Coordinates of C-alpha atoms and ligand atoms in Angstrom, one line a residue:
X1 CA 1.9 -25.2 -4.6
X2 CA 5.2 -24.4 -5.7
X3 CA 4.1 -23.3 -9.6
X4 CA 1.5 -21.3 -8.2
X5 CA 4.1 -19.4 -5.6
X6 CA 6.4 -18.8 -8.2
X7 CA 3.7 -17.0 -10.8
X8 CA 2.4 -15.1 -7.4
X9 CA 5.6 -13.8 -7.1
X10 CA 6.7 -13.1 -10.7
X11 CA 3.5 -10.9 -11.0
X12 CA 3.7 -9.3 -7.7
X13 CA 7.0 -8.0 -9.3
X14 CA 5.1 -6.9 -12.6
X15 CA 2.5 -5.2 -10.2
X16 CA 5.5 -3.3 -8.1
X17 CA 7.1 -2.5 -11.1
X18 CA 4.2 -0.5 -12.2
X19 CA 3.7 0.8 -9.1
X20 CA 6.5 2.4 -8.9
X21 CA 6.9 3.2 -12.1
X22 CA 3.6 5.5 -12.7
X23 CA 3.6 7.9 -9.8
X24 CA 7.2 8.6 -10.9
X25 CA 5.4 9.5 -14.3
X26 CA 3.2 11.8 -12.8
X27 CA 5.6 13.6 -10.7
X28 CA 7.5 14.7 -14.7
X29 CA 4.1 14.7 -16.3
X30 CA 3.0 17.2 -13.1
X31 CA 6.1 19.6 -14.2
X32 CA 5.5 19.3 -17.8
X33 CA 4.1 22.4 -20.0
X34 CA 4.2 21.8 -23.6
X35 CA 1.2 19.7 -25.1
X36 CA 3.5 17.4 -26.8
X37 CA 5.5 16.1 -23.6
X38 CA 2.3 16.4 -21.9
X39 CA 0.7 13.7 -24.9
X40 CA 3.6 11.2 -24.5
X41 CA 3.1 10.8 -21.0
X42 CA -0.5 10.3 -21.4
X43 CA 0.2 7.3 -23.6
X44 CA 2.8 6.1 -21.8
X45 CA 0.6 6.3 -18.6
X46 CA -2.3 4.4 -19.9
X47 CA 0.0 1.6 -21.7
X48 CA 1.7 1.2 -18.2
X49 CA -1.7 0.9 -16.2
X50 CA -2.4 -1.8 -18.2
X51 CA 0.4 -3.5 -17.2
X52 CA -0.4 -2.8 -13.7
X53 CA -3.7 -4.2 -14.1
X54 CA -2.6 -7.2 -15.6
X55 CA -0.1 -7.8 -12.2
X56 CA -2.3 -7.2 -10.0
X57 CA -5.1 -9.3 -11.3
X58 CA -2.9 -12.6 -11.7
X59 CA -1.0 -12.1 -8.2
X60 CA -4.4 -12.1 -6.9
X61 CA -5.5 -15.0 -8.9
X62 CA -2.9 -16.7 -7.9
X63 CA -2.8 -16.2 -4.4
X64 CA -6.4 -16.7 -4.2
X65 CA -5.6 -20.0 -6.0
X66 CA -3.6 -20.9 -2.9
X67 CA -6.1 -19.8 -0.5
X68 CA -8.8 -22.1 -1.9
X69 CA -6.7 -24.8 -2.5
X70 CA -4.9 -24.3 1.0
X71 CA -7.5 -22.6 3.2
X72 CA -5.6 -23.5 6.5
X73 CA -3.2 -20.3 5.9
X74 CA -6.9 -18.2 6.2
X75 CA -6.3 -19.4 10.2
X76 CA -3.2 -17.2 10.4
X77 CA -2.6 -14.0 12.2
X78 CA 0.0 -12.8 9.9
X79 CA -2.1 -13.9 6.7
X80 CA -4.7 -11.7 7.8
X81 CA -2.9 -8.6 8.5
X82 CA -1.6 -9.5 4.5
X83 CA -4.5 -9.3 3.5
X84 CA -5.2 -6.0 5.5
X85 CA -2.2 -4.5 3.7
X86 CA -3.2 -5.9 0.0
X87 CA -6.6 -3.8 0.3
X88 CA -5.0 -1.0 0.7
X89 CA -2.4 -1.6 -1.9
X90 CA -5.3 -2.5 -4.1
X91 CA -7.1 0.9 -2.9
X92 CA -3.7 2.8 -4.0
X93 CA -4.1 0.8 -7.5
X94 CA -7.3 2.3 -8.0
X95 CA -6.1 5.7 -6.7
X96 CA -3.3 6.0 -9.2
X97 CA -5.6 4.4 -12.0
X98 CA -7.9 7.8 -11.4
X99 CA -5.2 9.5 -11.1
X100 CA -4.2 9.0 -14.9
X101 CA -8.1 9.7 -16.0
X102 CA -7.8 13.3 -14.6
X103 CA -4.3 13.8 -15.9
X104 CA -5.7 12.4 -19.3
X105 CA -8.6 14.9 -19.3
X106 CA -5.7 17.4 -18.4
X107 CA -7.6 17.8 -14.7
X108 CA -4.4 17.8 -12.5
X109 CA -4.1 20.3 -9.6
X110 CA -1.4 18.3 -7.6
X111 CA 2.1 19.4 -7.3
X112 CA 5.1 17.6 -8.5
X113 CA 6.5 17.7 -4.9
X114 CA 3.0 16.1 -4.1
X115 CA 3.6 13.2 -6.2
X116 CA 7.2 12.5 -5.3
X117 CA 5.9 11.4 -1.5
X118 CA 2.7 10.1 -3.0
X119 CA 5.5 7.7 -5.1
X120 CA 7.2 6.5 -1.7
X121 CA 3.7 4.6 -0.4
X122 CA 4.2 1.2 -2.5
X123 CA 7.4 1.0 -0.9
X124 CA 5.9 0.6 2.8
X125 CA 3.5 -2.0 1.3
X126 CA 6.0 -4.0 -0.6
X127 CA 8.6 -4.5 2.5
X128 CA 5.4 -4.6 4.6
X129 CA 3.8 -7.5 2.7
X130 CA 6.9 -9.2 2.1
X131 CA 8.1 -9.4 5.8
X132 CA 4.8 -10.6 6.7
X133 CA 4.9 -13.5 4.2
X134 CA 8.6 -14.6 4.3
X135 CA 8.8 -13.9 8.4
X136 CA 5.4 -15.4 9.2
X137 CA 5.9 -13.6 12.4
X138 CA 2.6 -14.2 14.3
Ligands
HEM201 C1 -5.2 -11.1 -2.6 C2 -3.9 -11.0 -2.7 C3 -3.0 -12.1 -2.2 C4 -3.2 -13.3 -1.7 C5 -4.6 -14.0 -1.6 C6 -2.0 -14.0 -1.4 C7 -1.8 -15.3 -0.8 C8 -0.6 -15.9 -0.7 C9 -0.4 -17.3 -0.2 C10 -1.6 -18.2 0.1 C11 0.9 -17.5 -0.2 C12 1.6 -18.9 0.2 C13 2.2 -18.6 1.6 C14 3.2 -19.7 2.0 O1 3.6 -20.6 1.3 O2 3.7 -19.5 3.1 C15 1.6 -16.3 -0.6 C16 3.0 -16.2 -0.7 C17 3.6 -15.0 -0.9 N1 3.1 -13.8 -1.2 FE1 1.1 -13.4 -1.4 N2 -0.9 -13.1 -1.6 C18 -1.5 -11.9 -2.1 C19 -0.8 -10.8 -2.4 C20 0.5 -10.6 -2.3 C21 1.2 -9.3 -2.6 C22 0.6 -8.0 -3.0 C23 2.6 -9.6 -2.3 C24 3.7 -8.6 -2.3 C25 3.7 -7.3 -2.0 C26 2.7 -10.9 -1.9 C27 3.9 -11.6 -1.6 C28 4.1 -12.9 -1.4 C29 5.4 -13.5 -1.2 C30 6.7 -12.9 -1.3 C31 5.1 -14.9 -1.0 C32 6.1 -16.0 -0.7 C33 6.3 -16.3 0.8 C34 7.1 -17.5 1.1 O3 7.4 -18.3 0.2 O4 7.4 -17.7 2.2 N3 1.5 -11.5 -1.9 N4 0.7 -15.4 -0.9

């Protein structure tokens, strides 16, 4: 139980890490103008969404791991409002994931201003989600 905590964890922190990390690329890639800066952040976009993918899918492995072999925390009120909260952090994965197809195909009609709040959501999620599984508080 403890192995599989620990690797939730460590890739929860590879998953925030990109998180936060991309909108804050698109709020300098929203500002850029010359096709060259505008080329580097593409490829530095795509390589980091990778990444993302690859923390979100193994904190979800792994948390599903403790699910199935611990299915009594599936009784729990606070579990379930996790689990609220992780769909929508996985819908604002897939939200930033289209957000680098249209900035790849040079489609972007969003302000930088726009992105800079759009880069404060995973920060409600994370203390959210974290509270709620370190408090346990209902
Ligand atoms: C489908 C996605 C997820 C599932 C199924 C899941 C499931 C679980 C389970 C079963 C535990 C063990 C709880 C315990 O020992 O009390 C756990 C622990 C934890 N999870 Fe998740 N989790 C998911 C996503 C996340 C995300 C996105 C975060 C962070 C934002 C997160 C943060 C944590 C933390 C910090 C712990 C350790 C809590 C403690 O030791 O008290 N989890 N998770």
């Amino acid at each position: 139980m403890l192995w599989l905590k620990a690797f939730h964890v460590i890739f929860m922190v590879t998953w925030f890490a990109g998180l936060f990390y991309l909108p804050r690329l698109f709020v300098y890639h929203a500002s850029a103008s010359d096709g060259q800066t505008r080329a580097t952040f593409k490829v530095m976009e795509r390589k980091l969404l990778v990444m993302c993918h690859i923390g979100a899918a193994l904190t979800i492995l792994f948390g599903t791991l403790m699910l199935v072999l611990w299915p009594a925390f599936l009784q729990l009120g606070w579990m379930h409002a996790k689990l609220l909260l992780v769909a929508g952090l996985i819908g604002y994965h897939v939200w930033c994931a289209r957000l680098v197809g249209q900035f790849a195909r040079d489609e972007n009609q969003r302000s930088h201003l726009w992105f800079r709040w759009f880069n404060e959501v995973p920060v409600l999620f994370l203390i959210a989600i974290v509270l709620l599984a370190i408090l346990k508080p209902f």
